[in-house]
Amino acid sequence: MTKTIPDALWGLIGQGVDAIDTPALVIDLDAMERNLQRMVDFTAKHQILWRPHAKMHKSAELARLLMSAGAVGACVQKTSEAEALAAGGVTDLYISNQVIAPAKLARIATLAETLAGRGGWLALAVDSALGIERLAQALQGRRAKVRVLVEIDVGQGRCGVPPGEAVLPLVRQVLACPQLVFGGLQAYHGQAQHLRSPVERRAAIAQAVRAVNLSGEVLQAAGIQTPLITGAGTGTLVLETASGVYGELQAGSFLFMDADYAANERDPAQPQFEHALFVKTQVMSRSAQHAVCDAGHKSHAIDSGLPTVHTWPGEPALRFGNGGDEHGLLYPTQAGQTLPALGQTLWLIPGHCDPTVNLHDFMVGVRGGLKQGTVERIVTVDARGAVG
């Protein structure tokens, strides 16, 4: 169920950005829509499907926006994420992760029925015979089928079976179950997304493509066609597309971009995505050596590093330092640089957008820029805390 937006947030709509209290998670709607259009143009040019990952924004509203722009559906990583987005009107969902627990698989069966009743689909990744067996058991007596994609480990070193012969028995098991539909192969290389140089990323995805081709050859030799290869992220989407092997892109972070993705050396073929997600903060204390803002770790994730401080052209840069849960430390980057004044507004670019979004119930959508923009909408983080 969609979260109830507090009256104080509703009251922001139509007001200027100065009215947004701090700390707050803010979407630059103009930048977000430019990112979206660049992705639409890219996928149309290359005639490839895209199913952006909703674990990034965790919002049914944004998932629907992406689908209205041409996305075929949404990826999620957790059963509860799928349930939250389905409750918000998303009808084509792929849980690109393993689900083994019978209690969760019972929920998946119920969700599959719900989506089928709306003309939609639920899909799930698998990498074990036990996972397939338990999914089939959960679907017994249900009036729905689940699309199943066998995951291969293409270099991530996380989930997935080794490429090649290990794929065949799992696919045969799926094909033998009347309530399962073989949907293809899951081939996502997460580690490749954050390799800094294009050369490193190309090498990693070349390895992934070899793994995919080997698996496809094994299936083809057994007389089994592979309907789809799905994977790719914001850091490598041009490479999976250029391979001619992948039929669907799962990139999601392109919509907001974060400091870690921005640290990658850009591939010239990559669309020029820009930052669209910010933490608004203000200076609450000041000393001779540093200033302190009110956005600590409870307002932004630090797994991919501390946030960076957004600076306007001509302004001196600031370095963000670890101040703990509720405080951020701001240091000058040049000798003699003036620190920001008490009460001054600053905008932080999160190191990693996905877990940062998961720290907030709502995102404030601003139209017209961060300096003089106006609050246009409040976006609910429907799947906040949906980790099961």
XYZ file of C-alpha atoms in Angstrom, residues 59-311:
253
model
C 8.921 3.671 -6.083
C 5.836 2.371 -7.889
C 5.302 5.840 -9.347
C 8.738 5.897 -10.934
C 8.429 2.295 -12.135
C 5.183 3.235 -13.887
C 6.844 6.339 -15.341
C 9.623 4.202 -16.831
C 7.120 1.738 -18.268
C 5.101 4.546 -19.814
C 8.338 5.636 -21.519
C 8.852 2.181 -23.023
C 10.328 -0.112 -20.365
C 8.850 -3.613 -20.580
C 8.605 -3.949 -16.796
C 10.689 -3.645 -13.664
C 13.370 -5.712 -11.981
C 13.465 -6.113 -8.220
C 15.704 -8.118 -5.906
C 13.309 -9.031 -3.108
C 9.880 -10.611 -2.812
C 8.688 -7.740 -0.651
C 9.889 -5.215 -3.257
C 7.790 -6.994 -5.867
C 4.759 -6.954 -3.570
C 5.154 -3.238 -2.849
C 5.413 -2.304 -6.522
C 2.532 -4.575 -7.481
C 0.396 -2.865 -4.843
C 1.307 0.386 -6.583
C 0.070 -0.774 -9.978
C 3.173 -2.322 -11.591
C 2.105 -5.460 -13.468
C 5.260 -6.913 -15.052
C 7.900 -7.784 -12.459
C 11.070 -9.851 -12.488
C 12.707 -10.875 -9.210
C 16.256 -11.178 -10.541
C 17.408 -13.107 -7.500
C 17.139 -16.497 -5.864
C 14.222 -17.312 -3.568
C 14.501 -20.554 -1.608
C 12.346 -20.101 1.523
C 8.956 -21.865 1.169
C 7.160 -19.032 2.959
C 8.450 -16.508 0.422
C 7.662 -18.831 -2.482
C 4.070 -19.056 -1.246
C 3.932 -15.246 -1.407
C 5.405 -15.364 -4.906
C 2.679 -17.787 -5.988
C 0.012 -15.453 -4.617
C 1.626 -12.466 -6.327
C 1.829 -14.369 -9.620
C -1.924 -14.976 -9.453
C -2.568 -11.321 -8.684
C -0.479 -10.113 -11.617
C -1.943 -12.697 -13.985
C -5.399 -11.443 -13.046
C -4.300 -7.982 -14.203
C -2.873 -9.291 -17.458
C 0.683 -9.155 -16.132
C 3.555 -11.509 -15.377
C 5.903 -12.436 -12.573
C 9.353 -13.839 -13.337
C 12.033 -15.268 -11.049
C 15.705 -16.180 -11.335
C 16.839 -19.648 -10.251
C 20.195 -21.377 -9.897
C 19.342 -24.662 -8.164
C 17.178 -27.733 -8.584
C 15.800 -27.170 -5.088
C 14.706 -23.656 -5.954
C 12.858 -24.881 -9.040
C 11.270 -27.778 -7.153
C 10.014 -25.553 -4.343
C 8.691 -22.936 -6.755
C 6.744 -25.609 -8.653
C 5.332 -26.922 -5.374
C 4.235 -23.431 -4.334
C 2.377 -23.010 -7.622
C 0.411 -26.260 -7.381
C -3.293 -25.501 -7.580
C -2.646 -21.866 -8.491
C -4.109 -20.207 -11.558
C -0.890 -18.640 -12.716
C 2.437 -19.466 -14.250
C 5.834 -17.986 -13.395
C 8.466 -17.160 -15.966
C 11.810 -18.622 -14.870
C 15.281 -17.478 -15.899
C 18.281 -19.632 -15.058
C 21.102 -17.534 -13.665
C 24.663 -18.137 -14.760
C 27.708 -16.695 -13.017
C 29.313 -14.509 -15.672
C 32.034 -13.177 -13.386
C 30.230 -11.632 -10.443
C 31.134 -14.514 -8.141
C 27.807 -14.356 -6.361
C 24.730 -16.326 -7.449
C 24.427 -18.435 -10.575
C 25.612 -21.778 -11.897
C 28.839 -22.095 -13.878
C 28.311 -21.381 -17.591
C 27.944 -24.328 -19.897
C 26.771 -27.832 -19.010
C 25.446 -26.891 -15.541
C 22.662 -24.883 -17.188
C 21.092 -27.792 -19.065
C 19.622 -29.877 -16.196
C 18.032 -26.786 -14.641
C 16.442 -25.719 -17.908
C 15.128 -29.234 -18.480
C 13.662 -29.237 -14.979
C 11.896 -25.933 -15.678
C 10.520 -27.211 -18.983
C 9.140 -30.308 -17.232
C 7.029 -28.213 -14.831
C 3.659 -27.221 -16.356
C 3.350 -24.042 -14.281
C 6.807 -22.781 -15.126
C 7.788 -21.049 -18.350
C 11.429 -21.006 -19.411
C 12.173 -17.329 -19.930
C 15.881 -17.424 -20.733
C 19.148 -16.739 -18.921
C 20.026 -14.189 -16.238
C 23.562 -12.928 -16.995
C 24.311 -9.874 -14.863
C 27.873 -8.840 -14.039
C 27.564 -6.461 -11.100
C 31.263 -6.033 -10.405
C 31.867 -4.819 -13.945
C 29.620 -1.808 -13.385
C 32.196 -0.039 -11.230
C 35.440 -0.911 -12.971
C 36.793 2.542 -13.626
C 38.242 2.305 -17.122
C 36.385 1.379 -20.326
C 39.157 -1.122 -21.084
C 38.521 -3.008 -17.830
C 34.771 -2.986 -18.379
C 35.102 -4.239 -21.946
C 37.260 -7.157 -20.788
C 34.770 -8.106 -18.061
C 31.761 -8.030 -20.374
C 33.659 -9.915 -23.075
C 34.088 -12.684 -20.496
C 30.385 -12.503 -19.674
C 29.453 -12.791 -23.350
C 31.666 -15.871 -23.714
C 29.877 -17.429 -20.733
C 26.488 -16.646 -22.248
C 27.456 -18.032 -25.649
C 28.812 -21.233 -24.114
C 25.581 -21.766 -22.203
C 23.470 -21.037 -25.271
C 25.454 -23.516 -27.341
C 24.847 -26.249 -24.760
C 21.113 -25.576 -24.824
C 20.982 -25.372 -28.596
C 22.779 -28.706 -28.901
C 20.020 -30.174 -26.726
C 17.364 -28.693 -29.010
C 16.392 -25.912 -26.595
C 16.066 -22.327 -27.745
C 16.960 -19.510 -25.336
C 14.178 -16.899 -25.473
C 16.129 -14.068 -23.825
C 19.447 -13.068 -22.303
C 18.947 -10.377 -19.687
C 21.432 -8.402 -17.629
C 23.548 -5.236 -17.886
C 23.800 -2.223 -15.623
C 24.371 1.484 -15.985
C 28.154 1.067 -16.095
C 28.253 -1.420 -18.976
C 24.950 -1.211 -20.857
C 26.620 -0.116 -24.100
C 28.769 -3.255 -24.035
C 25.948 -5.744 -23.509
C 24.003 -3.961 -26.234
C 26.922 -4.046 -28.682
C 27.452 -7.764 -28.059
C 24.341 -8.667 -30.010
C 23.742 -11.396 -27.428
C 21.737 -9.581 -24.783
C 18.109 -8.840 -25.554
C 17.229 -6.884 -22.413
C 18.993 -4.296 -20.239
C 18.444 -4.097 -16.480
C 20.198 -0.759 -15.894
C 18.421 1.368 -13.284
C 20.876 3.806 -11.718
C 21.034 5.853 -14.940
C 17.828 7.564 -13.811
C 19.454 9.224 -10.783
C 23.204 8.577 -11.145
C 25.412 8.717 -8.072
C 28.934 9.731 -7.161
C 30.332 6.223 -7.607
C 29.035 5.824 -11.169
C 30.260 9.334 -11.952
C 33.760 8.221 -10.923
C 33.866 5.821 -13.893
C 35.756 6.962 -16.955
C 32.984 7.356 -19.490
C 32.819 5.159 -22.565
C 32.276 7.496 -25.553
C 29.334 5.330 -26.642
C 27.620 5.694 -23.270
C 24.738 8.173 -23.021
C 25.687 11.226 -20.956
C 23.672 10.671 -17.791
C 23.703 13.376 -15.112
C 23.104 13.609 -11.380
C 19.425 13.853 -10.507
C 19.348 12.722 -6.855
C 20.566 14.953 -4.044
C 20.424 15.216 -0.281
C 19.524 18.766 0.682
C 21.343 19.793 3.853
C 22.294 22.976 5.666
C 25.176 24.175 7.786
C 24.370 23.870 11.487
C 27.752 24.635 13.070
C 31.003 26.247 12.042
C 34.567 26.476 13.321
C 37.782 27.902 11.954
C 38.705 24.568 10.335
C 35.413 23.118 9.163
C 31.653 23.493 8.915
C 29.066 20.909 10.002
C 25.903 20.058 8.108
C 22.835 18.153 9.330
C 23.101 15.207 6.894
C 24.948 12.272 8.453
C 24.943 8.579 7.616
C 21.243 8.231 8.431
C 20.459 10.313 5.345
C 22.904 8.783 2.855
C 24.569 5.405 2.361
C 28.346 5.123 2.585
C 29.001 1.631 1.170
C 30.372 3.193 -2.017
C 32.060 6.074 -0.272
C 30.999 9.348 1.265
C 28.852 11.745 -0.738
C 30.363 14.538 -2.744
C 29.309 18.164 -2.347
C 27.640 19.619 -5.417
C 29.199 22.920 -6.417
